[in-house]
Amino acid sequence: MSTTLISGGTVVTASGTLDADVLVAGDKIAAVLAREVTAGEVAPAADRVIDATGKYVLPGGIDVHTHMEMPFGGTFSADTFETGTRAAAWGGTTTIIDFAVQAKGTSLLATLDNWHAKADGNCAIDYGFHMIVSDVNDMTLKEMDACIAAGVNSFKMFMAYPGVFYATDGEVLLAMQQAARSGATVMMHAENGIAIDQLVAQALAAGRTEPVNHGLTRPPELEGEATSRAITLAKVADCPLYIVHLSARQALEAVAEARDTGQNVFAETCPQYLYLSLDDLARPEFEGAKFVASPPLRPKDHQDSLWRGLRTNDLSVVSTDHCPFCFADQKELGRGDFSKIPNGMPGVEHRMDLLHAGVAAGQLTLTRWVEVASTTPARMFGLYPRKGVIAAGSDADIVVYDPQARQTLSAATHHMNVDYSAYEGLAVTGRVVTTLSRGRVVIDDGVYQGSPGHGAFLPRGLNQYLR
Ligand SMILES: [Zn+2]
């Protein structure tokens, strides 16, 4: 069994920091050796030594919301499982949970098979799946249990996108009741799509076709309302609820209130809602199309609420909702009609860096960074302690991170398969030096050493925050 020693670094976990060397044996962490205790007297021989002096040693990032090669509006998101997981590894993410997407009239199990076929043999890092339920019927409801047995126990539903993914309140309730019987979690895209569609039609009829109208026709109140409704339905069904990509203060208030009453409600936000705003959607010359995602970017004054929510744990997780569409050919589909711009933004590569920028800015502590980016995602989606922690026995998914390095985010240097960066020109402090996935060096001091097919499917357990 080959061994690697990561020496001289500061191990950062959700519970604290420790000057320690980390011994990896095969694909697992064998030991965490506190230097204050060993004083150099225990210096294990290893086949390879990675010098982490002056660097952080982190559990690999876990991005629980990605969409690789996802069908949307007649096109596909631009990253494949191969290119997307490679970009993730560059950015210090060692696990993704992607979404299998049930099309209307198809079965959940056939959908899961399709997504396995897309990912199998192609991923550079480990991966799991959530299931998008877009067609609630007797067969689908029965199949949910089979999905759980197959290691997929989180089901995403949509209050948005009528005619595509949209589920009625009755359908949501039925699926929640079914999920609750097994302890599975329902994830919700909470926006009132029925009302939004009316606002979109009014805007287009009035000739307001520019990308900014994507944001203006999806006001934060309609995210707040849908979030409250989802929480109420989950309460009636007694089902754990996870609000995806929360972007609006109104939605955060609804989540905080539900959590205060003891309801099992959780929420994530994404870097784009922490750093970008409606002003970006309003960039001229159709530039705003680069920032079209749903829910939309909000006015700047929502950002402080989201950072605060991350500190108070009303927001528990930061994921990316990585769903890249190229500006040329794909975003262009919506020139002259903002409602035809494919919804989604790239981000899987920069989540760890953008959150570290939040640490540098005093928005998050170092340990909270690791918690929201790795440890809580592992617990929330049944992967802990295999993932999400640096501890003996855990998978050797490890990132050596240089907190002093400077980098400028740009499409010219990123590794995502998309022709623009939402953060073009943004200078940040901190960058990944080395990424290990189950003991294998994938990013080696700035050189990609991984291979498609190293990444394995992760069957997951239930949400570990529940009784
Ligand atoms: Zn999404």
Short mmCIF file of C-alpha atoms and ligand atoms in Angstrom, two decimals:
data_model
loop_
_atom_site.label_atom_id
_atom_site.label_comp_id
_atom_site.label_asym_id
_atom_site.label_seq_id
_atom_site.Cartn_x
_atom_site.Cartn_y
_atom_site.Cartn_z
CA MET A 1 0.00 0.00 0.00
CA SER A 2 1.49 3.33 -0.96
CA THR A 3 1.83 6.01 1.68
CA THR A 4 1.94 9.80 1.51
CA LEU A 5 2.87 12.20 4.29
CA ILE A 6 1.54 15.74 4.11
CA SER A 7 3.92 17.50 6.43
CA GLY A 8 4.34 20.91 8.00
CA GLY A 9 0.84 22.25 7.39
CA THR A 10 -2.02 23.53 9.51
CA VAL A 11 -4.94 21.12 9.47
CA VAL A 12 -8.20 23.03 9.35
CA THR A 13 -11.44 21.25 10.20
CA ALA A 14 -14.89 22.39 11.26
CA SER A 15 -13.83 22.03 14.89
CA GLY A 16 -10.55 23.89 14.84
CA THR A 17 -7.00 24.16 13.57
CA LEU A 18 -4.03 21.97 14.43
CA ASP A 19 -0.39 22.04 13.39
CA ALA A 20 -0.19 18.46 12.25
CA ASP A 21 1.19 16.08 9.67
CA VAL A 22 -1.29 13.84 7.88
CA LEU A 23 -0.36 10.30 6.93
CA VAL A 24 -2.24 8.75 4.04
CA ALA A 25 -2.14 5.00 3.44
CA GLY A 26 -3.78 3.79 0.25
CA ASP A 27 -7.04 5.66 -0.15
CA LYS A 28 -7.57 6.50 3.55
CA ILE A 29 -6.18 8.85 6.14
CA ALA A 30 -4.12 6.68 8.51
CA ALA A 31 -3.12 9.23 11.12
CA VAL A 32 -3.21 12.90 12.05
CA LEU A 33 0.00 13.61 13.98
CA ALA A 34 -0.01 16.76 16.09
CA ARG A 35 3.49 18.22 15.91
CA GLU A 36 3.29 19.69 19.40
CA VAL A 37 2.84 16.14 20.71
CA THR A 38 5.21 14.23 18.43
CA ALA A 39 7.97 16.88 18.53
CA GLY A 40 9.49 15.21 15.49
CA GLU A 41 9.96 11.92 17.35
CA VAL A 42 7.28 10.18 15.33
CA ALA A 43 8.22 10.72 11.72
CA PRO A 44 6.61 7.99 9.67
CA ALA A 45 8.41 6.85 6.57
CA ALA A 46 6.28 7.48 3.49
CA ASP A 47 6.65 6.78 -0.18
CA ARG A 48 5.97 10.40 -0.88
CA VAL A 49 6.16 13.57 1.17
CA ILE A 50 4.14 16.66 0.29
CA ASP A 51 5.52 19.76 1.95
CA ALA A 52 2.62 21.84 3.25
CA THR A 53 4.67 24.31 5.27
CA GLY A 54 2.78 27.57 5.56
CA LYS A 55 -0.30 26.02 3.99
CA TYR A 56 -3.69 24.84 5.14
CA VAL A 57 -4.57 21.16 4.96
CA LEU A 58 -8.33 20.90 4.42
CA PRO A 59 -10.87 18.15 3.92
CA GLY A 60 -11.75 18.23 0.22
CA GLY A 61 -14.64 20.47 -0.72
CA ILE A 62 -18.09 18.94 -1.27
CA ASP A 63 -20.31 20.69 -3.79
CA VAL A 64 -23.79 19.27 -3.35
CA HIS A 65 -25.41 21.16 -6.23
CA THR A 66 -24.02 20.77 -9.74
CA HIS A 67 -25.55 20.18 -13.17
CA MET A 68 -23.09 18.56 -15.57
CA GLU A 69 -24.33 18.08 -19.15
CA MET A 70 -27.84 18.89 -18.08
CA PRO A 71 -30.57 19.27 -20.71
CA PHE A 72 -32.21 22.71 -20.51
CA GLY A 73 -34.26 24.59 -23.06
CA GLY A 74 -33.08 22.55 -26.04
CA THR A 75 -29.39 22.68 -25.14
CA PHE A 76 -27.04 21.12 -22.57
CA SER A 77 -24.92 22.66 -19.84
CA ALA A 78 -21.42 22.95 -21.25
CA ASP A 79 -19.42 20.91 -18.75
CA THR A 80 -19.46 17.14 -19.06
CA PHE A 81 -18.87 14.96 -16.03
CA GLU A 82 -15.28 14.72 -17.22
CA THR A 83 -14.55 18.42 -17.68
CA GLY A 84 -16.67 19.51 -14.74
CA THR A 85 -15.13 17.19 -12.18
CA ARG A 86 -11.66 18.10 -13.42
CA ALA A 87 -12.43 21.79 -12.90
CA ALA A 88 -13.83 20.97 -9.47
CA ALA A 89 -10.56 19.27 -8.49
CA TRP A 90 -8.60 22.33 -9.64
CA GLY A 91 -10.64 24.34 -7.18
CA GLY A 92 -10.25 21.97 -4.24
CA THR A 93 -13.56 20.15 -4.52
CA THR A 94 -13.28 16.37 -4.22
CA THR A 95 -16.95 15.37 -4.22
CA ILE A 96 -19.91 16.61 -6.20
CA ILE A 97 -23.55 15.65 -5.90
CA ASP A 98 -25.21 16.14 -9.26
CA PHE A 99 -28.86 15.92 -10.24
CA ALA A 100 -30.43 13.15 -12.28
CA VAL A 101 -33.30 14.80 -14.12
CA GLN A 102 -36.56 12.94 -14.62
CA ALA A 103 -38.30 14.04 -17.80
CA LYS A 104 -42.10 13.98 -17.77
CA GLY A 105 -43.46 10.55 -18.64
CA THR A 106 -40.27 8.67 -17.73
CA SER A 107 -39.35 6.56 -14.73
CA LEU A 108 -37.03 7.57 -11.92
CA LEU A 109 -35.02 4.36 -12.11
CA ALA A 110 -34.48 4.65 -15.87
CA THR A 111 -33.43 8.26 -15.25
CA LEU A 112 -30.94 7.14 -12.63
CA ASP A 113 -29.53 4.57 -15.06
CA ASN A 114 -29.09 7.30 -17.67
CA TRP A 115 -27.19 9.52 -15.28
CA HIS A 116 -24.98 6.64 -14.16
CA ALA A 117 -24.13 6.08 -17.81
CA LYS A 118 -23.16 9.74 -18.24
CA ALA A 119 -20.90 9.79 -15.17
CA ASP A 120 -19.50 6.28 -15.00
CA GLY A 121 -15.88 6.14 -16.13
CA ASN A 122 -15.67 9.90 -16.65
CA CYS A 123 -15.25 11.56 -13.27
CA ALA A 124 -11.96 12.73 -11.78
CA ILE A 125 -13.44 12.88 -8.27
CA ASP A 126 -16.18 11.05 -6.39
CA TYR A 127 -19.81 11.84 -7.06
CA GLY A 128 -23.33 11.13 -5.92
CA PHE A 129 -26.77 11.95 -7.24
CA HIS A 130 -29.93 13.64 -6.12
CA MET A 131 -33.08 12.89 -8.09
CA ILE A 132 -35.19 15.61 -9.71
CA VAL A 133 -38.82 14.53 -9.57
CA SER A 134 -40.77 16.34 -12.26
CA ASP A 135 -43.61 13.87 -12.77
CA VAL A 136 -45.44 12.85 -9.61
CA ASN A 137 -47.60 9.77 -10.13
CA ASP A 138 -48.16 6.39 -8.48
CA MET A 139 -45.20 4.80 -10.22
CA THR A 140 -42.85 7.66 -9.39
CA LEU A 141 -43.86 7.64 -5.76
CA LYS A 142 -43.18 3.89 -5.54
CA GLU A 143 -39.84 4.33 -7.26
CA MET A 144 -38.65 6.82 -4.67
CA ASP A 145 -38.01 3.94 -2.26
CA ALA A 146 -36.00 2.12 -4.90
CA CYS A 147 -33.91 5.25 -5.41
CA ILE A 148 -33.22 5.39 -1.69
CA ALA A 149 -32.10 1.75 -1.77
CA ALA A 150 -29.79 2.71 -4.64
CA GLY A 151 -28.11 5.42 -2.53
CA VAL A 152 -30.10 8.39 -3.82
CA ASN A 153 -32.21 9.72 -0.99
CA SER A 154 -32.73 13.39 -1.72
CA PHE A 155 -35.44 14.46 -4.13
CA LYS A 156 -35.53 17.86 -5.73
CA MET A 157 -38.78 19.48 -6.75
CA PHE A 158 -39.67 22.75 -8.41
CA MET A 159 -42.24 25.40 -7.60
CA ALA A 160 -40.79 27.21 -10.64
CA TYR A 161 -40.74 26.43 -14.38
CA PRO A 162 -44.43 25.62 -15.12
CA GLY A 163 -44.73 23.10 -17.92
CA VAL A 164 -41.21 21.79 -17.39
CA PHE A 165 -40.25 20.80 -13.85
CA TYR A 166 -43.09 22.51 -11.99
CA ALA A 167 -45.03 20.51 -9.42
CA THR A 168 -48.35 21.63 -7.94
CA ASP A 169 -48.68 22.01 -4.19
CA GLY A 170 -50.63 18.74 -4.17
CA GLU A 171 -47.87 16.92 -5.99
CA VAL A 172 -45.27 18.40 -3.67
CA LEU A 173 -47.29 17.23 -0.68
CA LEU A 174 -47.57 13.68 -2.03
CA ALA A 175 -43.85 13.43 -2.71
CA MET A 176 -43.04 14.88 0.69
CA GLN A 177 -45.30 12.35 2.41
CA GLN A 178 -43.59 9.57 0.48
CA ALA A 179 -40.10 10.86 1.31
CA ALA A 180 -41.03 11.27 4.97
CA ARG A 181 -41.90 7.58 5.31
CA SER A 182 -38.25 6.74 4.62
CA GLY A 183 -36.60 9.73 6.27
CA ALA A 184 -35.50 11.10 2.89
CA THR A 185 -35.13 14.82 2.28
CA VAL A 186 -37.04 16.91 -0.26
CA MET A 187 -35.01 19.70 -1.83
CA MET A 188 -36.96 22.65 -3.15
CA HIS A 189 -36.42 25.22 -5.86
CA ALA A 190 -38.67 27.76 -4.19
CA GLU A 191 -39.93 30.43 -6.55
CA ASN A 192 -43.57 31.04 -7.45
CA GLY A 193 -43.36 30.06 -11.12
CA ILE A 194 -47.03 30.65 -11.86
CA ALA A 195 -46.85 34.31 -10.86
CA ILE A 196 -43.42 34.74 -12.44
CA ASP A 197 -44.72 33.53 -15.80
CA GLN A 198 -47.33 36.31 -15.75
CA LEU A 199 -44.67 38.94 -15.02
CA VAL A 200 -42.49 37.54 -17.81
CA ALA A 201 -45.37 37.71 -20.29
CA GLN A 202 -46.11 41.31 -19.27
CA ALA A 203 -42.45 42.33 -19.68
CA LEU A 204 -42.16 40.76 -23.12
CA ALA A 205 -45.48 42.29 -24.24
CA ALA A 206 -44.14 45.69 -23.20
CA GLY A 207 -40.96 45.16 -25.21
CA ARG A 208 -38.72 44.76 -22.18
CA THR A 209 -36.48 42.02 -23.56
CA GLU A 210 -33.04 42.73 -22.04
CA PRO A 211 -31.44 40.27 -19.58
CA VAL A 212 -32.05 42.47 -16.54
CA ASN A 213 -35.75 41.68 -16.92
CA HIS A 214 -34.97 38.13 -15.92
CA GLY A 215 -34.25 39.51 -12.46
CA LEU A 216 -37.05 42.06 -12.42
CA THR A 217 -39.72 39.46 -13.29
CA ARG A 218 -38.61 37.15 -10.48
CA PRO A 219 -38.87 39.45 -7.45
CA PRO A 220 -37.50 38.31 -4.09
CA GLU A 221 -41.00 38.32 -2.61
CA LEU A 222 -41.93 35.40 -4.88
CA GLU A 223 -38.98 33.43 -3.55
CA GLY A 224 -39.98 34.30 0.00
CA GLU A 225 -43.58 33.25 -0.63
CA ALA A 226 -42.62 29.94 -2.22
CA THR A 227 -40.12 29.20 0.54
CA SER A 228 -42.81 29.77 3.17
CA ARG A 229 -45.23 27.57 1.25
CA ALA A 230 -42.65 24.78 0.93
CA ILE A 231 -41.98 25.00 4.65
CA THR A 232 -45.69 24.74 5.42
CA LEU A 233 -46.16 21.76 3.11
CA ALA A 234 -43.12 20.05 4.70
CA LYS A 235 -44.58 20.66 8.11
CA VAL A 236 -47.89 19.08 7.15
CA ALA A 237 -46.07 16.11 5.58
CA ASP A 238 -43.56 15.97 8.45
CA CYS A 239 -40.79 15.83 5.88
CA PRO A 240 -37.24 17.19 6.13
CA LEU A 241 -36.82 20.11 3.73
CA TYR A 242 -33.70 21.57 2.14
CA ILE A 243 -34.08 24.86 0.27
CA VAL A 244 -31.64 25.00 -2.64
CA HIS A 245 -29.81 28.12 -3.85
CA LEU A 246 -31.46 30.53 -1.45
CA SER A 247 -30.87 34.05 -2.72
CA ALA A 248 -33.35 36.43 -1.08
CA ARG A 249 -33.59 37.91 2.38
CA GLN A 250 -37.32 37.12 2.44
CA ALA A 251 -36.61 33.42 1.94
CA LEU A 252 -33.90 33.45 4.59
CA GLU A 253 -36.33 34.96 7.09
CA ALA A 254 -38.81 32.15 6.41
CA VAL A 255 -36.11 29.51 6.92
CA ALA A 256 -34.86 31.13 10.13
CA GLU A 257 -38.38 31.29 11.54
CA ALA A 258 -39.04 27.61 10.76
CA ARG A 259 -35.74 26.54 12.30
CA ASP A 260 -36.53 28.53 15.44
CA THR A 261 -39.66 26.46 15.88
CA GLY A 262 -37.67 23.24 15.60
CA GLN A 263 -38.74 22.21 12.13
CA ASN A 264 -36.24 20.22 10.06
CA VAL A 265 -35.60 22.93 7.48
CA PHE A 266 -32.16 23.56 6.00
CA ALA A 267 -30.86 25.86 3.31
CA GLU A 268 -27.89 26.51 1.07
CA THR A 269 -26.77 29.59 -0.78
CA CYS A 270 -24.23 29.98 -3.60
CA PRO A 271 -21.21 32.25 -4.17
CA GLN A 272 -22.97 34.17 -6.93
CA TYR A 273 -25.57 35.43 -4.45
CA LEU A 274 -22.81 36.48 -2.05
CA TYR A 275 -20.72 38.36 -4.61
CA LEU A 276 -22.84 39.32 -7.62
CA SER A 277 -26.02 41.35 -7.90
CA LEU A 278 -28.82 42.64 -10.10
CA ASP A 279 -26.31 45.24 -11.32
CA ASP A 280 -24.47 42.45 -13.14
CA LEU A 281 -27.70 41.33 -14.82
CA ALA A 282 -28.09 44.92 -15.98
CA ARG A 283 -24.71 45.03 -17.76
CA PRO A 284 -25.13 46.46 -21.25
CA GLU A 285 -24.68 44.81 -24.67
CA PHE A 286 -26.36 41.56 -23.58
CA GLU A 287 -23.44 41.00 -21.11
CA GLY A 288 -26.11 40.53 -18.45
CA ALA A 289 -27.00 37.17 -20.04
CA LYS A 290 -23.86 35.74 -18.45
CA PHE A 291 -25.52 36.21 -15.08
CA VAL A 292 -28.92 34.71 -15.84
CA ALA A 293 -29.69 31.95 -13.34
CA SER A 294 -32.72 31.17 -11.21
CA PRO A 295 -33.38 32.44 -8.67
CA PRO A 296 -31.87 35.61 -10.13
CA LEU A 297 -29.09 37.72 -8.71
CA ARG A 298 -30.59 40.11 -6.16
CA PRO A 299 -30.03 43.76 -5.32
CA LYS A 300 -26.75 44.15 -3.43
CA ASP A 301 -28.38 44.73 -0.06
CA HIS A 302 -29.36 41.04 0.17
CA GLN A 303 -25.72 39.99 0.37
CA ASP A 304 -25.13 41.04 3.97
CA SER A 305 -28.16 39.04 5.07
CA LEU A 306 -26.79 35.93 3.36
CA TRP A 307 -23.35 36.26 4.94
CA ARG A 308 -25.02 36.71 8.32
CA GLY A 309 -27.18 33.65 7.64
CA LEU A 310 -24.04 31.65 7.02
CA ARG A 311 -22.62 32.76 10.36
CA THR A 312 -25.79 31.95 12.30
CA ASN A 313 -26.29 28.60 10.50
CA ASP A 314 -29.68 29.51 9.08
CA LEU A 315 -27.71 28.90 5.89
CA SER A 316 -25.79 25.68 6.48
CA VAL A 317 -24.16 24.96 3.14
CA VAL A 318 -22.61 26.78 0.20
CA SER A 319 -22.95 24.96 -3.10
CA THR A 320 -22.50 26.37 -6.61
CA ASP A 321 -25.53 25.36 -8.68
CA HIS A 322 -22.84 25.01 -11.36
CA CYS A 323 -24.75 24.97 -14.66
CA PRO A 324 -22.58 26.61 -17.31
CA PHE A 325 -23.79 27.75 -20.70
CA CYS A 326 -21.40 29.37 -23.17
CA PHE A 327 -22.02 32.99 -24.01
CA ALA A 328 -21.57 32.27 -27.70
CA ASP A 329 -24.27 29.97 -29.12
CA GLN A 330 -26.01 29.19 -25.82
CA LYS A 331 -26.68 32.42 -23.91
CA GLU A 332 -27.11 34.00 -27.36
CA LEU A 333 -30.34 32.01 -27.76
CA GLY A 334 -31.99 34.68 -25.64
CA ARG A 335 -31.00 37.78 -27.59
CA GLY A 336 -34.18 39.76 -28.00
CA ASP A 337 -36.06 37.61 -25.47
CA PHE A 338 -34.57 37.23 -21.99
CA SER A 339 -36.91 34.32 -21.24
CA LYS A 340 -35.01 32.21 -23.79
CA ILE A 341 -31.60 32.69 -22.15
CA PRO A 342 -30.53 29.31 -20.69
CA ASN A 343 -30.63 29.57 -16.90
CA GLY A 344 -27.36 28.84 -15.18
CA MET A 345 -23.87 30.03 -14.34
CA PRO A 346 -20.45 28.41 -14.05
CA GLY A 347 -18.88 28.16 -10.61
CA VAL A 348 -17.74 24.70 -9.54
CA GLU A 349 -14.06 25.68 -9.75
CA HIS A 350 -14.15 28.77 -7.57
CA ARG A 351 -16.37 27.99 -4.59
CA MET A 352 -13.52 27.30 -2.17
CA ASP A 353 -11.60 30.40 -3.29
CA LEU A 354 -14.61 32.71 -3.11
CA LEU A 355 -15.46 31.48 0.38
CA HIS A 356 -11.84 31.89 1.42
CA ALA A 357 -12.14 35.47 0.18
CA GLY A 358 -15.01 35.73 2.66
CA VAL A 359 -12.64 34.55 5.39
CA ALA A 360 -10.09 37.15 4.33
CA ALA A 361 -12.82 39.81 4.42
CA GLY A 362 -13.89 38.81 7.94
CA GLN A 363 -17.28 37.42 6.88
CA LEU A 364 -16.52 33.84 7.95
CA THR A 365 -14.04 32.19 10.29
CA LEU A 366 -11.56 29.68 8.95
CA THR A 367 -13.35 26.77 10.58
CA ARG A 368 -16.75 27.94 9.37
CA TRP A 369 -15.34 28.03 5.82
CA VAL A 370 -14.52 24.33 6.07
CA GLU A 371 -17.83 23.61 7.75
CA VAL A 372 -20.08 25.17 5.09
CA ALA A 373 -17.95 23.93 2.18
CA SER A 374 -17.22 20.37 3.29
CA THR A 375 -18.27 19.08 6.70
CA THR A 376 -21.92 20.11 6.76
CA PRO A 377 -22.51 19.04 3.14
CA ALA A 378 -21.13 15.61 4.11
CA ARG A 379 -23.46 15.36 7.10
CA MET A 380 -26.46 16.81 5.31
CA PHE A 381 -26.23 14.23 2.54
CA GLY A 382 -25.14 11.13 4.43
CA LEU A 383 -21.42 10.99 3.64
CA TYR A 384 -19.85 11.77 7.02
CA PRO A 385 -17.27 10.78 8.32
CA ARG A 386 -16.16 9.08 5.14
CA LYS A 387 -16.05 12.58 3.65
CA GLY A 388 -15.91 16.07 5.14
CA VAL A 389 -13.20 15.67 7.78
CA ILE A 390 -9.49 15.08 8.22
CA ALA A 391 -9.48 12.13 10.59
CA ALA A 392 -8.02 8.63 10.75
CA GLY A 393 -10.23 6.28 8.77
CA SER A 394 -11.75 8.90 6.51
CA ASP A 395 -11.21 8.95 2.76
CA ALA A 396 -7.98 10.76 1.90
CA ASP A 397 -9.77 13.61 0.11
CA ILE A 398 -7.37 16.38 1.06
CA VAL A 399 -6.59 19.86 -0.21
CA VAL A 400 -3.35 21.72 0.42
CA TYR A 401 -4.33 25.38 0.23
CA ASP A 402 -2.01 28.38 0.09
CA PRO A 403 -3.74 31.22 1.93
CA GLN A 404 -1.19 33.79 0.74
CA ALA A 405 -1.18 33.09 -3.00
CA ARG A 406 -2.78 35.70 -5.22
CA GLN A 407 -4.83 34.82 -8.25
CA THR A 408 -7.11 36.60 -10.68
CA LEU A 409 -10.19 34.68 -11.78
CA SER A 410 -10.58 34.62 -15.54
CA ALA A 411 -11.94 32.55 -18.40
CA ALA A 412 -8.41 32.61 -19.82
CA THR A 413 -7.11 30.53 -16.92
CA HIS A 414 -10.06 28.59 -15.52
CA HIS A 415 -10.65 24.93 -16.35
CA MET A 416 -14.42 24.88 -16.73
CA ASN A 417 -15.61 24.22 -20.27
CA VAL A 418 -17.25 27.60 -20.71
CA ASP A 419 -16.18 30.72 -22.57
CA TYR A 420 -16.64 33.28 -19.81
CA SER A 421 -16.09 33.77 -16.11
CA ALA A 422 -18.75 35.36 -13.94
CA TYR A 423 -15.86 36.75 -11.89
CA GLU A 424 -13.63 37.94 -14.74
CA GLY A 425 -10.78 40.01 -13.34
CA LEU A 426 -11.61 39.44 -9.68
CA ALA A 427 -8.40 39.20 -7.62
CA VAL A 428 -8.56 36.87 -4.62
CA THR A 429 -6.07 35.77 -2.01
CA GLY A 430 -5.64 32.03 -1.65
CA ARG A 431 -5.49 29.11 -4.04
CA VAL A 432 -5.31 25.35 -4.21
CA VAL A 433 -1.83 23.87 -4.46
CA THR A 434 -2.55 20.14 -4.25
CA THR A 435 -5.74 18.07 -4.32
CA LEU A 436 -5.93 14.42 -3.31
CA SER A 437 -8.93 12.25 -4.08
CA ARG A 438 -8.93 9.02 -2.06
CA GLY A 439 -5.16 9.22 -1.70
CA ARG A 440 -4.49 9.89 -5.34
CA VAL A 441 -2.91 13.22 -6.24
CA VAL A 442 -5.24 14.84 -8.77
CA ILE A 443 -3.83 18.36 -8.73
CA ASP A 444 -0.09 18.30 -8.06
CA ASP A 445 1.34 21.73 -7.33
CA GLY A 446 -0.67 23.26 -10.14
CA VAL A 447 -0.48 20.35 -12.57
CA TYR A 448 -3.43 18.08 -13.35
CA GLN A 449 -2.51 14.44 -12.67
CA GLY A 450 -5.98 12.94 -12.45
CA SER A 451 -7.84 10.74 -14.86
CA PRO A 452 -11.42 10.17 -15.88
CA GLY A 453 -12.85 7.16 -14.12
CA HIS A 454 -10.92 7.57 -10.87
CA GLY A 455 -14.02 9.14 -9.35
CA ALA A 456 -16.49 6.61 -7.95
CA PHE A 457 -20.23 6.75 -7.33
CA LEU A 458 -21.09 7.34 -3.68
CA PRO A 459 -24.26 5.69 -2.41
CA ARG A 460 -25.36 7.97 0.42
CA GLY A 461 -27.06 7.54 3.77
CA LEU A 462 -29.83 9.74 5.16
CA ASN A 463 -29.44 13.31 6.41
CA GLN A 464 -27.35 13.04 9.57
CA TYR A 465 -28.93 16.07 11.25
CA LEU A 466 -32.19 14.20 11.77
CA ARG A 467 -33.16 12.04 14.67
ZN ZN B 1 -29.73 23.76 -9.72
#
